[in-house]
Tab-separated table of C-alpha atoms in Angstrom:
chain	number	residue	atom	x	y	z
P	297	UNK	CA	128.302	112.309	117.085
P	298	UNK	CA	126.435	109.130	118.100
P	299	UNK	CA	123.087	110.869	117.510
P	300	UNK	CA	124.213	111.978	114.057
P	301	UNK	CA	125.424	108.492	113.086
P	302	UNK	CA	122.183	106.925	114.350
P	303	UNK	CA	120.127	109.458	112.396
P	304	UNK	CA	122.005	108.762	109.155
P	305	UNK	CA	121.711	104.992	109.642
P	306	UNK	CA	117.949	105.331	110.141
P	307	UNK	CA	117.563	107.394	106.976
P	308	UNK	CA	119.329	104.643	105.002
P	309	UNK	CA	116.937	102.009	106.340
P	310	UNK	CA	114.981	100.676	103.355
P	311	UNK	CA	111.988	99.602	105.431
P	312	UNK	CA	111.566	103.097	106.843
P	313	UNK	CA	111.854	104.591	103.362
P	314	UNK	CA	109.126	102.231	102.147
P	315	UNK	CA	106.905	103.169	105.100
P	316	UNK	CA	107.233	106.894	104.465
P	317	UNK	CA	106.495	106.412	100.748
P	318	UNK	CA	103.359	104.428	101.651
P	319	UNK	CA	102.337	107.164	104.091
P	320	UNK	CA	102.794	109.955	101.523
P	321	UNK	CA	100.796	108.041	98.882
P	322	UNK	CA	98.041	107.169	101.392
P	323	UNK	CA	97.750	110.770	102.654
P	324	UNK	CA	97.743	112.157	99.109
P	325	UNK	CA	95.007	109.697	98.091
P	326	UNK	CA	92.616	111.169	100.685
P	327	UNK	CA	92.418	114.195	98.388
P	328	UNK	CA	90.194	112.308	95.967
P	329	UNK	CA	86.987	111.823	97.950
P	330	UNK	CA	84.988	113.205	95.050
P	331	UNK	CA	81.642	111.641	96.040
P	332	UNK	CA	81.291	113.720	99.191
P	333	UNK	CA	80.295	117.319	99.819
P	334	UNK	CA	83.319	119.678	100.048
P	335	UNK	CA	82.942	120.189	103.820
P	336	UNK	CA	82.665	116.448	104.399
P	337	UNK	CA	85.639	115.776	102.129
P	338	UNK	CA	87.814	118.030	104.282
P	339	UNK	CA	86.713	116.264	107.479
P	340	UNK	CA	87.343	112.815	105.999
P	341	UNK	CA	90.732	113.959	104.684
P	342	UNK	CA	91.795	115.258	108.101
P	343	UNK	CA	90.498	112.229	110.002
P	344	UNK	CA	91.983	109.646	107.627
P	345	UNK	CA	95.311	111.433	107.239
P	346	UNK	CA	95.806	111.855	110.993
P	347	UNK	CA	95.076	108.150	111.399
P	348	UNK	CA	97.621	107.277	108.703
P	349	UNK	CA	100.266	109.489	110.323
P	350	UNK	CA	99.644	107.891	113.722
P	351	UNK	CA	99.833	104.328	112.365
P	352	UNK	CA	102.861	104.767	110.064
P	353	UNK	CA	104.593	106.938	112.656
P	354	UNK	CA	104.103	104.198	115.247
P	355	UNK	CA	105.690	101.611	112.946
P	356	UNK	CA	108.620	103.925	112.181
P	357	UNK	CA	109.112	104.599	115.902
P	358	UNK	CA	109.205	100.965	117.015
P	359	UNK	CA	111.333	99.807	114.073
P	360	UNK	CA	113.882	102.591	114.645
P	361	UNK	CA	114.169	102.337	118.434
P	362	UNK	CA	113.619	98.589	118.775
P	363	UNK	CA	116.883	97.745	117.041
P	364	UNK	CA	119.110	100.545	118.315
P	365	UNK	CA	120.873	98.564	121.037
P	366	UNK	CA	120.300	94.900	120.043
P	367	UNK	CA	121.917	95.438	116.619
P	368	UNK	CA	124.968	97.085	118.165
P	369	UNK	CA	125.301	94.300	120.738
P	370	UNK	CA	124.862	91.588	118.078
P	371	UNK	CA	127.555	93.080	115.855
P	372	UNK	CA	129.802	93.634	118.894
P	373	UNK	CA	130.377	97.215	117.708
P	374	UNK	CA	129.150	98.513	121.051
P	375	UNK	CA	132.254	97.119	122.777
P	376	UNK	CA	134.507	99.050	120.406
P	377	UNK	CA	132.534	102.284	120.861
P	378	UNK	CA	132.441	102.054	124.658
P	379	UNK	CA	136.191	101.440	124.768
P	380	UNK	CA	136.820	104.798	123.053
P	381	UNK	CA	136.087	107.138	125.958
P	382	UNK	CA	132.324	107.030	125.278
P	383	UNK	CA	130.282	106.368	128.407
P	384	UNK	CA	127.211	104.171	128.440
P	385	UNK	CA	125.125	107.237	129.248
P	386	UNK	CA	126.415	109.121	126.192
P	387	UNK	CA	125.898	106.071	124.006
P	388	UNK	CA	122.341	105.398	125.218
P	389	UNK	CA	121.077	108.972	125.019
P	390	UNK	CA	122.960	109.636	121.797
P	391	UNK	CA	121.180	106.677	120.234
P	392	UNK	CA	117.834	107.903	121.550
P	393	UNK	CA	118.331	111.430	120.210
P	394	UNK	CA	119.403	110.097	116.818
P	395	UNK	CA	116.258	107.960	116.684
P	396	UNK	CA	114.101	110.974	117.551
P	397	UNK	CA	115.742	113.009	114.751
P	398	UNK	CA	114.793	110.276	112.266
P	399	UNK	CA	111.258	109.953	113.646
P	400	UNK	CA	110.691	113.712	113.531
P	401	UNK	CA	112.147	113.984	110.018
P	402	UNK	CA	109.545	111.504	108.799
P	403	UNK	CA	106.871	113.198	110.898
P	404	UNK	CA	107.653	116.553	109.272
P	405	UNK	CA	107.333	115.046	105.784
P	406	UNK	CA	103.928	113.476	106.552
P	407	UNK	CA	102.684	116.599	108.337
P	408	UNK	CA	103.778	118.900	105.501
P	409	UNK	CA	101.896	116.789	102.942
P	410	UNK	CA	98.753	116.894	105.092
P	411	UNK	CA	98.896	120.661	105.683
P	412	UNK	CA	99.474	121.357	101.983
P	413	UNK	CA	96.496	119.178	101.030
P	414	UNK	CA	94.235	120.828	103.621
P	415	UNK	CA	95.173	124.274	102.363
P	416	UNK	CA	94.696	123.235	98.730
P	417	UNK	CA	91.296	121.761	99.554
P	418	UNK	CA	89.792	124.400	101.797
P	419	UNK	CA	92.150	127.396	101.525
P	420	UNK	CA	92.461	127.332	105.318
P	421	UNK	CA	95.264	126.968	107.824
P	422	UNK	CA	93.887	124.968	110.745
P	423	UNK	CA	95.972	125.542	113.876
P	424	UNK	CA	94.137	122.654	115.568
P	425	UNK	CA	95.746	120.236	113.113
P	426	UNK	CA	99.156	121.576	114.187
P	427	UNK	CA	98.219	120.913	117.814
P	428	UNK	CA	97.147	117.364	116.940
P	429	UNK	CA	100.449	116.744	115.160
P	430	UNK	CA	102.403	118.077	118.152
P	431	UNK	CA	100.549	115.715	120.489
P	432	UNK	CA	101.127	112.818	118.090
P	433	UNK	CA	104.853	113.641	118.057
P	434	UNK	CA	104.847	113.548	121.863
P	435	UNK	CA	103.124	110.174	121.707
P	436	UNK	CA	105.982	108.888	119.548
P	437	UNK	CA	108.552	110.189	122.048
P	438	UNK	CA	106.838	108.215	124.818
P	439	UNK	CA	106.616	105.099	122.629
P	440	UNK	CA	110.271	105.454	121.620
P	441	UNK	CA	111.394	105.710	125.259
P	442	UNK	CA	109.410	102.581	126.187
P	443	UNK	CA	110.732	100.586	123.223
P	444	UNK	CA	114.309	101.697	123.957
P	445	UNK	CA	113.921	100.694	127.600
P	446	UNK	CA	112.763	97.204	126.619
P	447	UNK	CA	115.552	96.884	124.045
P	448	UNK	CA	118.173	97.235	126.802
P	449	UNK	CA	117.086	93.786	128.028
P	450	UNK	CA	115.553	92.061	124.993
P	451	UNK	CA	116.133	91.207	121.342
P	452	UNK	CA	115.227	93.483	118.440
P	453	UNK	CA	112.218	91.377	117.421
P	454	UNK	CA	110.827	91.233	120.958
P	455	UNK	CA	111.304	94.987	121.413
P	456	UNK	CA	109.469	95.775	118.173
P	457	UNK	CA	106.554	93.457	118.981
P	458	UNK	CA	106.393	94.797	122.530
P	459	UNK	CA	106.357	98.382	121.215
P	460	UNK	CA	103.446	97.630	118.870
P	461	UNK	CA	101.503	95.854	121.627
P	462	UNK	CA	102.085	98.644	124.153
P	463	UNK	CA	100.871	101.147	121.539
P	464	UNK	CA	97.634	99.181	121.107
P	465	UNK	CA	97.176	98.675	124.851
P	466	UNK	CA	97.923	102.335	125.507
P	467	UNK	CA	94.933	103.273	123.379
P	468	UNK	CA	92.671	100.889	125.312
P	469	UNK	CA	93.605	101.830	128.885
P	470	UNK	CA	90.373	103.752	129.496
P	471	UNK	CA	88.509	100.447	129.229
P	472	UNK	CA	90.413	99.232	132.288
P	473	UNK	CA	88.719	101.921	134.395
P	474	UNK	CA	85.282	100.848	133.138
P	475	UNK	CA	86.146	97.211	133.841
P	476	UNK	CA	87.295	98.111	137.366
P	477	UNK	CA	83.961	99.806	138.023
P	478	UNK	CA	82.085	96.653	136.964
P	479	UNK	CA	84.145	94.151	138.986
P	480	UNK	CA	82.792	93.488	142.483
P	481	UNK	CA	86.080	92.171	143.924
P	482	UNK	CA	88.438	94.680	145.538
P	483	UNK	CA	91.572	92.769	144.492
P	484	UNK	CA	90.612	92.827	140.803
P	485	UNK	CA	89.730	96.527	141.041
P	486	UNK	CA	93.163	97.337	142.481
P	487	UNK	CA	94.886	95.172	139.852
P	488	UNK	CA	93.046	96.837	136.961
P	489	UNK	CA	93.562	100.364	138.298
P	490	UNK	CA	97.266	99.656	138.932
P	491	UNK	CA	97.640	98.409	135.354
P	492	UNK	CA	95.832	101.520	134.153
P	493	UNK	CA	98.265	103.727	136.085
P	494	UNK	CA	101.394	101.937	134.858
P	495	UNK	CA	100.477	101.709	131.167
P	496	UNK	CA	100.863	104.867	129.064
P	497	UNK	CA	97.505	106.435	128.256
P	498	UNK	CA	98.028	107.131	124.559
P	499	UNK	CA	94.415	108.236	124.186
P	500	UNK	CA	95.475	111.459	125.922
P	501	UNK	CA	97.400	112.324	122.756
P	502	UNK	CA	94.567	111.377	120.397
P	503	UNK	CA	92.458	114.462	119.605
P	504	UNK	CA	91.651	113.307	116.089
P	505	UNK	CA	87.890	112.914	116.563
P	506	UNK	CA	87.566	116.198	118.449
P	507	UNK	CA	89.296	118.143	115.671
P	508	UNK	CA	87.158	116.585	112.946
P	509	UNK	CA	84.076	117.686	114.906
P	510	UNK	CA	85.434	121.235	115.029
P	511	UNK	CA	86.511	121.328	118.683
P	512	UNK	CA	89.307	123.592	119.925
P	513	UNK	CA	92.226	122.115	121.862
P	514	UNK	CA	92.955	124.366	124.815
P	515	UNK	CA	96.453	125.460	125.814
P	516	UNK	CA	95.748	124.014	129.270
P	517	UNK	CA	95.048	120.572	127.812
P	518	UNK	CA	98.134	120.765	125.591
P	519	UNK	CA	100.320	121.675	128.562
P	520	UNK	CA	98.876	118.919	130.739
P	521	UNK	CA	99.288	116.188	128.114
P	522	UNK	CA	102.772	117.304	127.025
P	523	UNK	CA	103.887	117.385	130.676
P	524	UNK	CA	102.546	113.870	131.136
P	525	UNK	CA	104.411	112.741	128.024
P	526	UNK	CA	107.727	114.272	129.101
P	527	UNK	CA	107.409	112.826	132.618
P	528	UNK	CA	106.583	109.331	131.364
P	529	UNK	CA	109.454	109.463	128.856
P	530	UNK	CA	111.881	110.641	131.544
P	531	UNK	CA	110.929	107.699	133.774
P	532	UNK	CA	111.372	105.232	130.908
P	533	UNK	CA	114.765	106.704	129.988
P	534	UNK	CA	115.881	106.507	133.621
P	535	UNK	CA	114.887	102.834	133.711
P	536	UNK	CA	116.644	102.282	130.383
P	537	UNK	CA	119.822	103.828	131.828
P	538	UNK	CA	119.660	101.643	134.955
P	539	UNK	CA	119.094	98.442	132.940
P	540	UNK	CA	121.771	99.324	130.393
P	541	UNK	CA	124.294	100.200	133.093
P	542	UNK	CA	123.939	96.713	134.585
P	543	UNK	CA	123.981	94.785	131.317
P	544	UNK	CA	126.995	92.622	130.511
P	545	UNK	CA	128.540	93.362	127.090
């Protein structure tokens, strides 16, 4: 019930509706690269569209999950809900599931537009694009779990900003390893490598460049990255539960 209510509230959010409209228009516009050779047009369309889906999907994810708990606490509606035989666990995970429904609904719309355009352009059905979209969806699950965890302790605005920053940092974590190799001091090496381990490595989910170059994504890689995503999300949700359980309402 809580998941369903959260999902419906998210669908009525005007900002999210604007974001998905922008995404659909932006993806559709990649169809008109008329100055390039047909093969290059298809590559540019795939690369640009996957980038658009990742960026808009990230914004949708942080805006949906960042305000789930703070808005309820601000309005004091959470006190009423929790007094009606709904446990904090049910409330927290119901909210999270409802957010995921909304995120995936928007993801399906963007993905469908992309797949239709690719087929219309090249008369092909590229299974590698499906794999990329699955990994991107997993990336959003991880981001949603992190943003929700932060929102159990912080305001909506802070949670949204934190979610955007962690998304950016998560795509730059590989640089921390290179920096650790260049630093002579052992303390700095340990600090950088510890930060690298703690931060989510969102580049694991980014196979955009590989697909554009015609590479195949192996089932082994998919399994490894999806397992990493589920494990990281589970840890974040456990932390969210512990923080939420201790929070005064």
